[in-house]
Tab-separated table of C-alpha atoms in Angstrom:
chain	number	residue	atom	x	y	z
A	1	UNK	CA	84.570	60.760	41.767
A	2	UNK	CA	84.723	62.306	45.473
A	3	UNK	CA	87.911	63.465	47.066
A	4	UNK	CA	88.424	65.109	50.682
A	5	UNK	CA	88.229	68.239	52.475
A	6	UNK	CA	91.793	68.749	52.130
A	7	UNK	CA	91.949	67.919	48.503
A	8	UNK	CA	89.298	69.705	47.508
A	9	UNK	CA	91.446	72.912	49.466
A	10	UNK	CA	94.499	72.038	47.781
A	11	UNK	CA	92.745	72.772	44.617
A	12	UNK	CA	91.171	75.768	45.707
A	13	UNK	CA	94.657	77.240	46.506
A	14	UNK	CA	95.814	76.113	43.197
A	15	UNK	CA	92.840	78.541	41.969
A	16	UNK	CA	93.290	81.797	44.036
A	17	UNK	CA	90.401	80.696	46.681
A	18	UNK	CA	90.912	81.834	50.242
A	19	UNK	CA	91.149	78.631	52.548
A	20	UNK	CA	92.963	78.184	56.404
A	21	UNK	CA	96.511	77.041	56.719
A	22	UNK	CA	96.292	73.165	56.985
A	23	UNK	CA	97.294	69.483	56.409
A	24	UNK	CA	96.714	66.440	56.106
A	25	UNK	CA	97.935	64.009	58.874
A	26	UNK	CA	98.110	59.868	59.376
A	27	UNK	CA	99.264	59.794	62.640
A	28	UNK	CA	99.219	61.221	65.886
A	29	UNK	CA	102.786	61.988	65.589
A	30	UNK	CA	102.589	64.058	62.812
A	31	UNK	CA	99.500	65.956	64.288
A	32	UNK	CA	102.149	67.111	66.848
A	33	UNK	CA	104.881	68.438	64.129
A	34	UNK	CA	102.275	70.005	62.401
A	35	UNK	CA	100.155	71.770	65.661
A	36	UNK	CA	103.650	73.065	66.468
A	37	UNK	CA	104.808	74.413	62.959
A	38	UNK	CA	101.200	75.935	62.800
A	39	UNK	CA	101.476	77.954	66.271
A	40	UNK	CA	98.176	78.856	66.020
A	41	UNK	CA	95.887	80.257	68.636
A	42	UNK	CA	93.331	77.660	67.722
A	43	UNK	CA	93.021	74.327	65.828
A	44	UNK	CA	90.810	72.169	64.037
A	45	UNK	CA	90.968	68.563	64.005
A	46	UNK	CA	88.641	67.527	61.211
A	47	UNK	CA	88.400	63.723	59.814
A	48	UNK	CA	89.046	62.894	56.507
A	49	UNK	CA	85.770	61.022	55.000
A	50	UNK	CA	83.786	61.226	52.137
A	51	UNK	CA	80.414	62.138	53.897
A	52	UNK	CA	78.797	65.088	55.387
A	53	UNK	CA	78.032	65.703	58.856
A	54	UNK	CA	81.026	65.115	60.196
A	55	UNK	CA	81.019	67.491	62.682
A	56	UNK	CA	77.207	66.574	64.468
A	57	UNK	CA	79.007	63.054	64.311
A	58	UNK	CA	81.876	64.184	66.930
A	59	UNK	CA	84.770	63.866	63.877
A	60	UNK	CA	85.534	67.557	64.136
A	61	UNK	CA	87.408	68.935	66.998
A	62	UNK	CA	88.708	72.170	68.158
A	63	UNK	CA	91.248	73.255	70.847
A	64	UNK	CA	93.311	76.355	72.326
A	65	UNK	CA	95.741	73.876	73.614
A	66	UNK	CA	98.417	72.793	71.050
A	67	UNK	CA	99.732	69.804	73.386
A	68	UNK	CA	95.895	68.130	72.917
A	69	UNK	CA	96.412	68.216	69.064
A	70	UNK	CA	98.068	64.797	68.844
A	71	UNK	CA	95.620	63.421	71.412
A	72	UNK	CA	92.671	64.467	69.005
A	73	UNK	CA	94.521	62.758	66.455
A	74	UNK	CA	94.703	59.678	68.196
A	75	UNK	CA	90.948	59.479	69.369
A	76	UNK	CA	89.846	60.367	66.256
A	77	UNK	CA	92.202	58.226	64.000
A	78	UNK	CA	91.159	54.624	63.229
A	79	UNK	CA	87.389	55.233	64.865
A	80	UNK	CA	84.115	54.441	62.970
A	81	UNK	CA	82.498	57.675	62.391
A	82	UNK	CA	78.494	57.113	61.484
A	83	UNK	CA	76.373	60.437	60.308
A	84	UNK	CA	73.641	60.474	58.513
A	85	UNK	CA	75.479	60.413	55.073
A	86	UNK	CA	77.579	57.350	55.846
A	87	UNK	CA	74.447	54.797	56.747
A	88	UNK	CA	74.792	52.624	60.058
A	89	UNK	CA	78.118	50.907	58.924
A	90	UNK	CA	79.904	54.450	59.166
A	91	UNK	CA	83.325	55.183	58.187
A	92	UNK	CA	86.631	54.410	59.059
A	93	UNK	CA	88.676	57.584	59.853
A	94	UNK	CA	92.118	56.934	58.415
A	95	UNK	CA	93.063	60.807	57.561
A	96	UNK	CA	92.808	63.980	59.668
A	97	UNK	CA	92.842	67.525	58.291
A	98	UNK	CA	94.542	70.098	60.746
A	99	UNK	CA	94.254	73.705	60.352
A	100	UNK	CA	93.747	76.890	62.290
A	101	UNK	CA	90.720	77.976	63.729
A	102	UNK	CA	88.964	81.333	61.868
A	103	UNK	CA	87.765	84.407	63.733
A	104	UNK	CA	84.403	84.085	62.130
A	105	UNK	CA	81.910	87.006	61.279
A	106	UNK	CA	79.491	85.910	58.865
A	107	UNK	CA	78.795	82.239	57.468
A	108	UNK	CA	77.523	82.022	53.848
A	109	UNK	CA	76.717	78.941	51.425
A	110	UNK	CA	78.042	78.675	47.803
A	111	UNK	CA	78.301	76.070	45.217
A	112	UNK	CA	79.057	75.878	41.494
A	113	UNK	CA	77.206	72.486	39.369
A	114	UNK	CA	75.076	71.727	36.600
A	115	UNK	CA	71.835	72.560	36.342
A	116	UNK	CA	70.273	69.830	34.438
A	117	UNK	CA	67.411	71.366	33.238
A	118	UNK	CA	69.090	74.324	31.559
A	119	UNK	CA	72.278	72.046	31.141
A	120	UNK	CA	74.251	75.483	32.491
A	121	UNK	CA	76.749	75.648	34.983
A	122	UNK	CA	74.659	77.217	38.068
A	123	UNK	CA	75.960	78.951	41.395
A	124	UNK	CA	73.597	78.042	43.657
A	125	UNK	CA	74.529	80.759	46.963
A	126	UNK	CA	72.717	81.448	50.924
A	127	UNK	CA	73.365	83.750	53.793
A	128	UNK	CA	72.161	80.767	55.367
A	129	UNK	CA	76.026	78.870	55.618
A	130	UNK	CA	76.798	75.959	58.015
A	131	UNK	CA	73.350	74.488	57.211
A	132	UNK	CA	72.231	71.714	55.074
A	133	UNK	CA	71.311	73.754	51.575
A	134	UNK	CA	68.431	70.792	51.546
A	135	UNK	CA	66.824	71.985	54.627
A	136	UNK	CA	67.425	75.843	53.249
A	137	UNK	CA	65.830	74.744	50.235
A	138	UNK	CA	62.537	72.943	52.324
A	139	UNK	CA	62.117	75.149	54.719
A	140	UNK	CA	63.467	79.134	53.510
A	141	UNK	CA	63.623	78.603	49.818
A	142	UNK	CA	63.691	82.608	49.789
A	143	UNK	CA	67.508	82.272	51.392
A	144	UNK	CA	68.576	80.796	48.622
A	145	UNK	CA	69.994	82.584	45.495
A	146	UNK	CA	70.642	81.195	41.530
A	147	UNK	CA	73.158	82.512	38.373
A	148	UNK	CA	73.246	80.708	35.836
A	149	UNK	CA	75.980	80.937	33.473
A	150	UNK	CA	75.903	80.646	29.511
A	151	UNK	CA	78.865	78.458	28.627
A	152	UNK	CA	79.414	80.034	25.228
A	153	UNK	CA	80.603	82.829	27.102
A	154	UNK	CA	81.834	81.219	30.364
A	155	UNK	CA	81.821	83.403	33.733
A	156	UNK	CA	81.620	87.554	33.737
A	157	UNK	CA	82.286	89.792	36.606
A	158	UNK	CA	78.062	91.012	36.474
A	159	UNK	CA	77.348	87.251	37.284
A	160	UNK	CA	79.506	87.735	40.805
A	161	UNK	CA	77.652	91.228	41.120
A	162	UNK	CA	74.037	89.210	40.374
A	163	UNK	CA	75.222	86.893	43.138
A	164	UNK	CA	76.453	89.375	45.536
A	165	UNK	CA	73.728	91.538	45.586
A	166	UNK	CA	71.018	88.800	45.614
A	167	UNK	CA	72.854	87.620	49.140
A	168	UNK	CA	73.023	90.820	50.670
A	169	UNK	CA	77.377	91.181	50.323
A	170	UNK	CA	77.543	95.206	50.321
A	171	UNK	CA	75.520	95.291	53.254
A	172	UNK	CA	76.992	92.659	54.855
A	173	UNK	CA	81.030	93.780	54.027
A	174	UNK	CA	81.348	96.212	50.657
A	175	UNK	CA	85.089	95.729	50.905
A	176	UNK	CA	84.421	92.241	49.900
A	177	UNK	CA	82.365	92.839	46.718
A	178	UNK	CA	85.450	92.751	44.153
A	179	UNK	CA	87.234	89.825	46.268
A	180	UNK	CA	83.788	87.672	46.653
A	181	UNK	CA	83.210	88.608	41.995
A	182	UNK	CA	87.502	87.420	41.553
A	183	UNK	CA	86.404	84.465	43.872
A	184	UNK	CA	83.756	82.932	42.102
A	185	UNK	CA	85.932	83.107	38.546
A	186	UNK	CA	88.325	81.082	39.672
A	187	UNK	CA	85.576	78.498	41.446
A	188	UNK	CA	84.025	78.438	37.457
A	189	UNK	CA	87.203	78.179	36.444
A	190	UNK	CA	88.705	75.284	38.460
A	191	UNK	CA	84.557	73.444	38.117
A	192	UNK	CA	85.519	73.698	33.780
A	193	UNK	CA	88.608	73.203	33.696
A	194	UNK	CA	88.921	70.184	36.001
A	195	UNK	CA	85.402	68.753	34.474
A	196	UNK	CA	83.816	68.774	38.026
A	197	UNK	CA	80.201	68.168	38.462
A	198	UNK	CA	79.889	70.094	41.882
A	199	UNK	CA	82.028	72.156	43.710
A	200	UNK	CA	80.861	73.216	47.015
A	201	UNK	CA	82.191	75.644	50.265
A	202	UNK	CA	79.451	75.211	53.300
A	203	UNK	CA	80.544	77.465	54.758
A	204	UNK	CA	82.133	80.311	53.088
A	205	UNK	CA	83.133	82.994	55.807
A	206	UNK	CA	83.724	86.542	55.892
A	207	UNK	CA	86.410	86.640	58.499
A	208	UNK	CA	86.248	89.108	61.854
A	209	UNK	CA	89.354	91.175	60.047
A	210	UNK	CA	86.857	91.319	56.814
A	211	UNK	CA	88.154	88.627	54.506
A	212	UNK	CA	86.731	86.159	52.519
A	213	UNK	CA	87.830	82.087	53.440
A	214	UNK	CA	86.240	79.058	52.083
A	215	UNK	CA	86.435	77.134	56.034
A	216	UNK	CA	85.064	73.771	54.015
A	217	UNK	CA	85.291	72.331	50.744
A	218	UNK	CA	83.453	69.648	48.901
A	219	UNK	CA	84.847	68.840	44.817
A	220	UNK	CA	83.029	65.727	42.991
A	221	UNK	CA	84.086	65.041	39.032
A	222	UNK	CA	82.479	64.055	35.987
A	223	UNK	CA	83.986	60.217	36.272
A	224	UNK	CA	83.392	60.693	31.824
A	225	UNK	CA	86.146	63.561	32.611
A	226	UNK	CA	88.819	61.891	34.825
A	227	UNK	CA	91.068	60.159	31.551
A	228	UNK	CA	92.214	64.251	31.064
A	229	UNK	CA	93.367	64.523	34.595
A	230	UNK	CA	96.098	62.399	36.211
A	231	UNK	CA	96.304	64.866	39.210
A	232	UNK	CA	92.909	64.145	39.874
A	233	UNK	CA	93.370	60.703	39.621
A	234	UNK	CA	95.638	60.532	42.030
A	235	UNK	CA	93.377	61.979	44.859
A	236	UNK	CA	91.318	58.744	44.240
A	237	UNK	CA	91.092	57.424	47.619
A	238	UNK	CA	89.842	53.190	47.434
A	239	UNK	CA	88.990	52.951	51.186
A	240	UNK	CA	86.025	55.472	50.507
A	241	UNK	CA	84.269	53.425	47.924
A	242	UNK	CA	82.597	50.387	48.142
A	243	UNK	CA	84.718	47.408	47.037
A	244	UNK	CA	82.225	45.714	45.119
A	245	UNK	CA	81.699	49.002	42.913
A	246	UNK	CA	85.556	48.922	42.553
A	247	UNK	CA	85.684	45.834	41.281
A	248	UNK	CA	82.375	46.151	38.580
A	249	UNK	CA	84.894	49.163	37.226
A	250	UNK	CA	87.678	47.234	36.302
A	251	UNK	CA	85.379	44.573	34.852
A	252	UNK	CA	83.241	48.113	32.881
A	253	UNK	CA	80.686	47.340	34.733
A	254	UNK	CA	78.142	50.314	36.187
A	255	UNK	CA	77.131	48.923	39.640
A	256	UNK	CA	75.721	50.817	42.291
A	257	UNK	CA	75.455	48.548	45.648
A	258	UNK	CA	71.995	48.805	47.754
A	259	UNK	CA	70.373	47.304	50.648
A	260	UNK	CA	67.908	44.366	49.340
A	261	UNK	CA	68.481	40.718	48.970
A	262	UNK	CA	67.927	40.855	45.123
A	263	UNK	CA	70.716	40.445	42.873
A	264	UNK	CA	69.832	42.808	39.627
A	265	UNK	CA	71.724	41.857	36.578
A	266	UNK	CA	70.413	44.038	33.473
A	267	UNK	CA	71.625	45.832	29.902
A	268	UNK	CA	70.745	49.178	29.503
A	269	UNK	CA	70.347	51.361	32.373
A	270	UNK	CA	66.705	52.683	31.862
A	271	UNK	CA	65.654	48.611	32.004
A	272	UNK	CA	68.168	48.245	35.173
A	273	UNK	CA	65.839	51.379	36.575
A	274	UNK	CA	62.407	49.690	35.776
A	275	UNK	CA	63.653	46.214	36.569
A	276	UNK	CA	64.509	47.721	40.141
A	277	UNK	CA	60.937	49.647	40.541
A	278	UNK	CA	58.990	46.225	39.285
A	279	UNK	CA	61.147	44.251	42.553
A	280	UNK	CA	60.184	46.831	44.814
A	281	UNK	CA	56.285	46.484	43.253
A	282	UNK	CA	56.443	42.627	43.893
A	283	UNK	CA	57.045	42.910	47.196
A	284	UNK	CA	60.661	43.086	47.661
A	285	UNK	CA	63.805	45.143	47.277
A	286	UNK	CA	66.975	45.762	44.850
A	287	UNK	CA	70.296	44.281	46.123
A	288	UNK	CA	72.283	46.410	43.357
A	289	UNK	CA	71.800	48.704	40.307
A	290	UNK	CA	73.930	46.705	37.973
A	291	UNK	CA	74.275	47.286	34.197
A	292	UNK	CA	76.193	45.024	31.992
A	293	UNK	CA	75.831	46.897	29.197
A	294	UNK	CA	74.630	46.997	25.164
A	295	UNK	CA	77.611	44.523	24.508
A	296	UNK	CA	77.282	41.962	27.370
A	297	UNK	CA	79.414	38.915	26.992
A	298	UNK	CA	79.714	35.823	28.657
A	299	UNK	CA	83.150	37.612	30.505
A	300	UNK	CA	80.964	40.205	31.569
A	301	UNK	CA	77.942	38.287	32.963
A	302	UNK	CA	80.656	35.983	34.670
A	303	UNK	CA	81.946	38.937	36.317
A	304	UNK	CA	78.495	39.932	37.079
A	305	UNK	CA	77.673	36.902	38.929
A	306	UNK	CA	80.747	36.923	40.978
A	307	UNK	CA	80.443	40.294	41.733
A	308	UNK	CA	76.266	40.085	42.286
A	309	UNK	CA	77.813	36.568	44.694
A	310	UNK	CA	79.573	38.521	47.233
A	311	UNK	CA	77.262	40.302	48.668
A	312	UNK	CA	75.895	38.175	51.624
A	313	UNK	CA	72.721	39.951	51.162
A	314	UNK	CA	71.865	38.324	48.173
A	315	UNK	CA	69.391	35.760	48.344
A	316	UNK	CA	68.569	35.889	44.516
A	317	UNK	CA	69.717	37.060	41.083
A	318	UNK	CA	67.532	38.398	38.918
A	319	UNK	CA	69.221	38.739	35.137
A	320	UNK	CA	66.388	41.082	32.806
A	321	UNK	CA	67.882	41.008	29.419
A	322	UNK	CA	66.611	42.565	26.113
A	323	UNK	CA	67.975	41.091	23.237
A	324	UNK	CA	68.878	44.186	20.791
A	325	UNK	CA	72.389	44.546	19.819
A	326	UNK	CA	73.521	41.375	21.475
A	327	UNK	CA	71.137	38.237	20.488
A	328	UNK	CA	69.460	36.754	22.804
A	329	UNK	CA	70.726	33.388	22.568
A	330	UNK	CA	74.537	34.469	22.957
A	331	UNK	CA	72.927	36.257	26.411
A	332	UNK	CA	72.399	32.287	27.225
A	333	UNK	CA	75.363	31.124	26.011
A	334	UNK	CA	76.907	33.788	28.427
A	335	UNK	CA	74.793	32.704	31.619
A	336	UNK	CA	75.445	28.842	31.037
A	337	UNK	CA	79.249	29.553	30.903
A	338	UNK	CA	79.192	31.820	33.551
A	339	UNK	CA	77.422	29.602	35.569
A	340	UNK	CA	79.534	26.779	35.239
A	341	UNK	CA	83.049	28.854	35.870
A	342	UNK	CA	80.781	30.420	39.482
A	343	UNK	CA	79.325	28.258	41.983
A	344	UNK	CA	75.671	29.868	42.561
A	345	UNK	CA	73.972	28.579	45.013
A	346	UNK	CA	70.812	30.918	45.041
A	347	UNK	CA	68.088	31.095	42.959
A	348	UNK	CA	68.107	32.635	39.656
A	349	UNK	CA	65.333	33.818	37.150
A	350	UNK	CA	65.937	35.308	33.614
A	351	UNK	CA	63.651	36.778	31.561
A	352	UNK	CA	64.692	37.284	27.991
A	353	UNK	CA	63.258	39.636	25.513
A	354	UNK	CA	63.724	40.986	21.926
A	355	UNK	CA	66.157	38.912	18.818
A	356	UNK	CA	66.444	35.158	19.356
A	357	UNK	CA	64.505	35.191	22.691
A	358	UNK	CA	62.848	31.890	22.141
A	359	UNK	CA	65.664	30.610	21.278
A	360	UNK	CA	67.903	31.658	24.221
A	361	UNK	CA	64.913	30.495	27.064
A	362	UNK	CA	65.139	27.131	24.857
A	363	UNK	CA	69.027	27.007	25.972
A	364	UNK	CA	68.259	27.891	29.552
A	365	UNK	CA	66.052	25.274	29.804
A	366	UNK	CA	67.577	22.564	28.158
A	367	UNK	CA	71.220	23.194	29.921
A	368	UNK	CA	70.145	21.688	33.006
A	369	UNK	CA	71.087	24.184	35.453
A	370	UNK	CA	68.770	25.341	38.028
A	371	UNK	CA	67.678	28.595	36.391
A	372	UNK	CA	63.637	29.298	35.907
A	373	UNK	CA	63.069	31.522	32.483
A	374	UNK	CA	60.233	33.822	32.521
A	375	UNK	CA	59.232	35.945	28.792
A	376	UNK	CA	57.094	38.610	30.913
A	377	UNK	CA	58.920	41.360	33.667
A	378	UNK	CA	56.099	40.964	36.230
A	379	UNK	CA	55.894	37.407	35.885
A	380	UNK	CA	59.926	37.271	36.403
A	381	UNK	CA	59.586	39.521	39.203
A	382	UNK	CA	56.418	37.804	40.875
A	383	UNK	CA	59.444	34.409	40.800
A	384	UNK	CA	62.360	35.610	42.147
A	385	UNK	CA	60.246	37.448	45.208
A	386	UNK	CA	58.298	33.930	45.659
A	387	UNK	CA	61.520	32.089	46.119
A	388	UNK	CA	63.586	34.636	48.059
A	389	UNK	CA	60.568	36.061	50.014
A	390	UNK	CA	59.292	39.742	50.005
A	391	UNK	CA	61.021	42.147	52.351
A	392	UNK	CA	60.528	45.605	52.801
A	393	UNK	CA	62.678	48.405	54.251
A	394	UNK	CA	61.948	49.339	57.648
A	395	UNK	CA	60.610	52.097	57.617
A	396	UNK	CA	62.214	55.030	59.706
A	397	UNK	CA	60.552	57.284	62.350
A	398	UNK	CA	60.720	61.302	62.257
A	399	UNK	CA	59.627	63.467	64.758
């Protein structure tokens, strides 16, 4: 789970990090309560979305002039903002974040999550802040610097020394060796103790009067993690997620919404991965990663097909099942109720493999709905692309 800018700085002041004096605003009114309480010499209007890039994308604004505060806030509030994180359809701005402006000196990079590899917590850290830490990593992998942590013994002050030294902090400001080592404890401890997966400050400034502020803040969680943490919870924000996801949730259902015209309906997510790389192979492309699961009942493929159904992108379902802890035959049983309770009206293939499968394509066939059964993944693929027609991304131009 994402939250915003001004969450994720809420929490950081719960934890002892540095961050500028700020809040979160709805309307233009309160922009102008706020600029005033604030009386600062400069402010930042920054919009509230979960994507990067914001700034590049004209959502971040700053201003000497208190009065044009609350006429920020209205240009900005209730405009589409598109960056390169939010794909064409862009993002509706519905919260604003105003602080004050920072007297900046130095801009650094620093961020806390799991190396998967190692399966260690990892700060990840750059003199290079304010960029991208991908185009760091392509183009001046030396910039960037790595401490791992052991978990059995959790953060120690040498691991903020490791980090410090490897960017270059004495040089840079020695006062801010002990401050930058206290910092990074309490980012390992808020990243364990919350069950985050990434916590991120890009950038993380020393200040012109020699201090140490985290000027942007990024916090995603473990979703595995979130049942221990009603705060967290709460910062759940439903206009930054994609409905249709919201929706497979309530119905435990792990769907992931992409940009084909194939409807994916698979159990097991390592099938749902090759069944999406053997529709790309055919000649086409993946509306969806959707995974009903080990335990897939006819509820569960209904909800499937309704949720597969609203997206107008669709123009066929595929539904790869292999018969292991549920039979294969019940899988049918599930797809001919389903069908009946939701009007499809695009074509559908289904491939069944594993306990009973003979039995279950002998159901499909013989319940007279308009469903064509294939035994082998290619062949089921090679269908649904014949009937739906192969399409292919366009592909994108860089200079």
């Amino acid at each position: 789970m994402n939250i915003h800018e001004f969450q994720a700085k809420q929490l950081f002041a719960q934890f002892g990090v540095p961050v500028p004096r700020g809040k979160e605003v709805r309307t233009p009114l309160a922009a102008e309560k706020w600029a005033a309480q604030l009386n600062s010499p400069v402010f930042v209007v920054k919009a509230q979305i979960h994507a990067g890039g914001r700034g590049k994308a004209g959502g971040v604004k700053i201003t000497k002039d208190r009065a044009e505060v609350p006429v920020l806030a209205k240009e900005l509030l209730g405009k589409t903002l598109v960056t390169h994180q939010t794909g064409p359809k862009g993002r509706k701005i519905r919260r604003l974040l105003i602080e004050e402006g920072i007297g900046i000196a130095k801009e650094l990079y620093l961020s806390l999550l799991v190396d998967r590899d190692a399966g260690w917590p990892v700060f990840i850290a750059s003199t290079e802040g304010g960029m991208e830490i991908e185009e760091v990593a392509a183009h001046m992998p030396e910039k960037i610097v790595k401490e791992p942590i052991d978990p059995a013994v959790g953060f120690q002050n040498y691991n903020g020394r490791n980090l410090a030294f490897g960017l270059g902090l004495p040089s840079i400001e020695p006062t801010l060796l002990n401050p930058f080592v206290q910092m990074l404890g309490n980012l390992y401890r808020l990243f364990m103790e919350k069950n985050a997966s990434l916590v991120e400050i890009n950038p993380l400034v020393v200040t012109t009067d020699k201090k140490l502020v985290a000027l942007d803040g990024k916090v995603s969680f473990d979703d595995n993690g979130l049942f221990k943490h009603t705060d967290v919870q709460a910062m759940r924000d439903l206009h930054e997620e994609e409905p249709l996801e919201i929706e497979a949730g309530a119905n435990n259902l792990n769907y992931v919404k992409l940009d084909g015209n194939i409807g994916c309906m698979v159990n097991g997510a390592g099938l749902a991965m090759a069944t999406m790389d053997v529709i790309k192979l055919a000649g086409s492309e993946p509306a969806n990663f959707l995974d009903v699961g080990g335990g897939a009942t006819k509820e569960t493929v209904a909800a499937g097909f309704r949720i597969l159904l609203k997206d107008k992108n669709v123009k066929g379902i595929f539904i790869n099942i292999f018969g292991g802890i549920v039979r294969c035959e019940r899988i049918a049983h599930g797809v001919i109720e389903a069908a009946k309770e939701v009007d499809i009206k695009v074509p559908v293939v289904v491939r069944l493999q594993g306990t009973n499968a003979e039995e279950g394509r002998k159901l499909l066939l013989e319940s007279g709905l308009k469903v064509d059964v294939a035994t082998d993944l290619w062949e089921a693929a090679q269908k649904i692309v014949g009937v739906t027609g192969k399409k292919r991304k366009k592909a994108v131009a860089t200079a």
